CSV table of C-alpha atoms in Angstrom, one decimal:
chain,number,residue,atom,x,y,z
A,1,UNK,CA,-8.5,-0.9,-19.5
A,2,UNK,CA,-9.4,-4.2,-18.0
A,3,UNK,CA,-13.1,-5.1,-18.3
A,4,UNK,CA,-13.3,-6.1,-14.6
A,5,UNK,CA,-11.5,-5.2,-11.4
A,6,UNK,CA,-8.7,-7.6,-10.3
A,7,UNK,CA,-10.2,-10.6,-8.5
A,8,UNK,CA,-9.0,-12.7,-5.6
A,9,UNK,CA,-8.3,-15.5,-8.0
A,10,UNK,CA,-6.1,-13.3,-10.2
A,11,UNK,CA,-4.3,-11.9,-7.2
A,12,UNK,CA,-3.6,-15.4,-5.8
A,13,UNK,CA,-2.0,-16.3,-9.1
A,14,UNK,CA,0.2,-13.3,-8.9
A,15,UNK,CA,1.3,-14.2,-5.3
A,16,UNK,CA,2.0,-17.8,-6.3
A,17,UNK,CA,4.0,-16.8,-9.4
A,18,UNK,CA,5.9,-13.9,-8.1
A,19,UNK,CA,6.4,-14.7,-4.4
A,20,UNK,CA,5.3,-11.1,-3.6
A,21,UNK,CA,5.0,-10.1,0.0
A,22,UNK,CA,4.9,-6.5,1.1
A,23,UNK,CA,7.5,-5.1,3.5
A,24,UNK,CA,4.6,-3.6,5.6
A,25,UNK,CA,2.1,-6.5,5.7
A,26,UNK,CA,-0.2,-5.1,8.3
A,27,UNK,CA,-3.8,-5.7,7.1
A,28,UNK,CA,-2.5,-7.3,3.8
A,29,UNK,CA,-5.4,-9.4,2.4
A,30,UNK,CA,-7.0,-9.3,5.8
A,31,UNK,CA,-10.0,-11.4,4.7
A,32,UNK,CA,-7.7,-14.3,3.5
A,33,UNK,CA,-6.7,-17.1,5.8
A,34,UNK,CA,-3.5,-19.2,5.5
A,35,UNK,CA,-2.6,-17.6,2.2
A,36,UNK,CA,-5.9,-18.1,0.5
A,37,UNK,CA,-9.2,-16.2,0.0
A,38,UNK,CA,-12.4,-17.6,1.5
A,39,UNK,CA,-14.3,-20.2,-0.4
A,40,UNK,CA,-16.6,-18.7,-3.1
A,41,UNK,CA,-14.6,-15.4,-3.3
A,42,UNK,CA,-12.6,-16.2,-6.4
A,43,UNK,CA,-14.6,-13.8,-8.6
A,44,UNK,CA,-14.9,-11.0,-6.0
A,45,UNK,CA,-12.6,-8.0,-6.3
A,46,UNK,CA,-9.5,-8.3,-4.3
A,47,UNK,CA,-9.5,-5.9,-1.4
A,48,UNK,CA,-7.2,-5.1,1.6
A,49,UNK,CA,-4.5,-4.2,-0.9
A,50,UNK,CA,-2.5,-1.0,-0.7
A,51,UNK,CA,-1.6,1.3,-3.7
A,52,UNK,CA,1.8,-0.3,-3.6
A,53,UNK,CA,0.4,-3.9,-3.7
A,54,UNK,CA,-1.9,-2.9,-6.6
A,55,UNK,CA,1.1,-1.5,-8.5
A,56,UNK,CA,3.1,-4.6,-7.8
A,57,UNK,CA,0.4,-6.8,-9.3
A,58,UNK,CA,0.0,-4.4,-12.3
A,59,UNK,CA,3.8,-4.5,-13.0
A,60,UNK,CA,3.8,-8.3,-12.8
A,61,UNK,CA,0.9,-8.5,-15.3
A,62,UNK,CA,2.6,-6.1,-17.7
A,63,UNK,CA,0.1,-3.4,-17.0
A,64,UNK,CA,-0.3,-0.3,-14.7
A,65,UNK,CA,-3.0,1.4,-12.7
A,66,UNK,CA,-5.2,3.8,-14.6
A,67,UNK,CA,-4.9,7.5,-14.4
A,68,UNK,CA,-8.1,9.0,-13.0
A,69,UNK,CA,-9.0,10.5,-16.4
A,70,UNK,CA,-8.5,7.2,-18.1
A,71,UNK,CA,-10.8,5.5,-15.6
A,72,UNK,CA,-13.3,8.3,-16.1
A,73,UNK,CA,-13.3,8.0,-19.8
A,74,UNK,CA,-13.7,4.2,-19.7
A,75,UNK,CA,-16.7,4.6,-17.3
A,76,UNK,CA,-18.3,7.6,-18.9
A,77,UNK,CA,-17.5,7.6,-22.6
A,78,UNK,CA,-17.7,10.9,-24.5
A,79,UNK,CA,-21.4,11.8,-23.8
A,80,UNK,CA,-21.0,13.1,-20.2
A,81,UNK,CA,-23.3,10.5,-18.7
A,82,UNK,CA,-23.7,10.5,-14.9
A,83,UNK,CA,-23.5,6.7,-14.5
A,84,UNK,CA,-21.7,4.1,-16.6
A,85,UNK,CA,-25.1,2.9,-17.9
A,86,UNK,CA,-26.7,6.3,-18.6
A,87,UNK,CA,-28.1,9.4,-16.8
A,88,UNK,CA,-30.8,7.8,-14.7
A,89,UNK,CA,-30.1,6.0,-11.4
A,90,UNK,CA,-31.0,2.3,-11.4
A,91,UNK,CA,-30.8,0.2,-8.2
A,92,UNK,CA,-30.5,-2.9,-10.4
A,93,UNK,CA,-27.2,-1.8,-12.0
A,94,UNK,CA,-25.2,-1.9,-8.7
A,95,UNK,CA,-24.8,-4.1,-5.6
A,96,UNK,CA,-27.3,-3.2,-2.8
A,97,UNK,CA,-25.8,-0.9,-0.3
A,98,UNK,CA,-24.6,-2.2,3.1
A,99,UNK,CA,-25.3,-0.1,6.2
A,100,UNK,CA,-24.5,-2.8,8.7
A,101,UNK,CA,-21.8,-2.7,11.3
A,102,UNK,CA,-20.4,-6.0,10.0
A,103,UNK,CA,-19.8,-5.5,6.3
A,104,UNK,CA,-20.7,-8.2,3.9
A,105,UNK,CA,-18.2,-9.0,1.2
A,106,UNK,CA,-18.3,-7.2,-2.2
A,107,UNK,CA,-20.2,-8.9,-5.0
A,108,UNK,CA,-18.7,-10.8,-7.9
A,109,UNK,CA,-17.2,-8.5,-10.5
A,110,UNK,CA,-19.5,-9.8,-13.2
A,111,UNK,CA,-22.7,-9.7,-11.1
A,112,UNK,CA,-24.1,-6.6,-12.8
A,113,UNK,CA,-23.4,-6.7,-16.5
A,114,UNK,CA,-26.4,-4.3,-17.1
A,115,UNK,CA,-24.4,-1.6,-15.4
A,116,UNK,CA,-21.6,-1.7,-18.1
A,117,UNK,CA,-20.1,1.5,-19.5
A,118,UNK,CA,-20.4,2.5,-23.1
A,119,UNK,CA,-17.2,0.5,-23.8
A,120,UNK,CA,-18.5,-2.6,-22.0
A,121,UNK,CA,-16.4,-2.1,-18.9
A,122,UNK,CA,-18.1,-3.7,-15.9
A,123,UNK,CA,-18.2,-2.9,-12.2
A,124,UNK,CA,-17.3,0.8,-12.5
A,125,UNK,CA,-19.7,2.0,-9.8
A,126,UNK,CA,-21.0,0.7,-6.5
A,127,UNK,CA,-19.0,-2.3,-5.6
A,128,UNK,CA,-15.6,-1.2,-4.4
A,129,UNK,CA,-13.6,2.0,-4.7
A,130,UNK,CA,-10.7,1.7,-7.2
A,131,UNK,CA,-7.2,3.0,-6.9
A,132,UNK,CA,-6.1,5.5,-9.6
A,133,UNK,CA,-3.6,8.4,-9.4
A,134,UNK,CA,-1.4,9.4,-6.5
A,135,UNK,CA,-0.6,13.0,-5.7
A,136,UNK,CA,2.2,14.2,-3.4
A,137,UNK,CA,2.9,17.7,-2.1
A,138,UNK,CA,5.3,19.0,0.6
A,139,UNK,CA,3.0,17.8,3.4
A,140,UNK,CA,0.8,15.0,2.2
A,141,UNK,CA,0.4,12.1,-0.1
A,142,UNK,CA,-3.1,11.1,-1.4
A,143,UNK,CA,-4.7,8.9,-4.0
A,144,UNK,CA,-7.9,9.5,-6.0
A,145,UNK,CA,-10.4,6.7,-5.6
A,146,UNK,CA,-13.1,6.2,-8.3
A,147,UNK,CA,-16.3,4.2,-8.5
A,148,UNK,CA,-17.8,4.5,-5.0
A,149,UNK,CA,-18.3,1.5,-2.8
A,150,UNK,CA,-21.3,-0.4,-1.6
A,151,UNK,CA,-20.6,0.2,2.1
A,152,UNK,CA,-22.3,3.2,3.7
A,153,UNK,CA,-21.3,4.2,7.2
A,154,UNK,CA,-24.3,5.4,9.1
A,155,UNK,CA,-22.5,6.5,12.3
A,156,UNK,CA,-19.5,8.5,11.0
A,157,UNK,CA,-19.9,11.7,9.0
A,158,UNK,CA,-16.2,11.7,8.2
A,159,UNK,CA,-16.5,8.4,6.2
A,160,UNK,CA,-16.6,8.8,2.4
A,161,UNK,CA,-20.0,9.7,1.1
A,162,UNK,CA,-21.6,7.6,-1.7
A,163,UNK,CA,-20.0,8.5,-5.0
A,164,UNK,CA,-21.6,6.4,-7.6
A,165,UNK,CA,-21.9,9.4,-9.9
A,166,UNK,CA,-19.0,9.6,-12.3
A,167,UNK,CA,-18.5,13.3,-11.5
A,168,UNK,CA,-17.5,12.4,-8.0
A,169,UNK,CA,-14.5,10.7,-6.4
A,170,UNK,CA,-12.8,10.1,-3.1
A,171,UNK,CA,-9.5,11.7,-2.1
A,172,UNK,CA,-7.8,9.3,0.2
A,173,UNK,CA,-5.0,10.4,2.5
A,174,UNK,CA,-2.1,7.9,2.3
A,175,UNK,CA,-0.2,7.3,5.5
A,176,UNK,CA,1.3,3.8,5.3
A,177,UNK,CA,0.4,0.7,3.3
A,178,UNK,CA,-0.9,-1.2,6.4
A,179,UNK,CA,-3.2,1.7,7.2
A,180,UNK,CA,-4.2,2.5,3.6
A,181,UNK,CA,-5.5,-1.1,3.0
A,182,UNK,CA,-9.3,-1.4,3.2
A,183,UNK,CA,-12.1,-3.8,2.7
A,184,UNK,CA,-13.7,-1.2,0.4
A,185,UNK,CA,-10.9,-0.6,-2.0
A,186,UNK,CA,-9.8,-2.7,-5.0
A,187,UNK,CA,-8.3,-1.9,-8.4
A,188,UNK,CA,-8.3,-2.6,-12.1
A,189,UNK,CA,-5.4,-2.3,-14.6
A,190,UNK,CA,-4.7,-0.8,-18.0
A,191,UNK,CA,-2.2,-1.7,-20.6
A,192,UNK,CA,-0.4,0.7,-22.8
A,193,UNK,CA,-0.3,-0.2,-26.5
């Protein structure tokens, strides 16, 4: 599994090398302007990417998205810890929460190395949610999001609750790539040996 989530800089290299552009580009890289991310955002996790966009990047990189159980193991190890760094909550191991109406950007992926998992994997909790598996039944399509994001809505009870604990996740109903993209969702990749 990659040590860090995919950054804006890495995603830009993918776009430049591959020429990728989604068929449904509504909300695609919404924070970017004129085909580039904002200054100073090179090491922030890329957001406003759909599950399909994330898969396209992973394929280009010779990787794939993690299954939820793989993500879980990389974050938790084999000792059943509640957080990547151990069993006790520590505000200093994650970005500060944002309860504002105008979200600040996520933090750099390497800003909280003290919050590393037992395997040294960074940014597994509290910055942006991360795409993992997709499930489809006769009526719906959804994805499992892991890691919990820094944004906390204070006015909508339907919004995802905080899920920094490794025994929690978000179940995200997928409707269309343009609607599925969010400022609070990024991804990391894994490589099969």
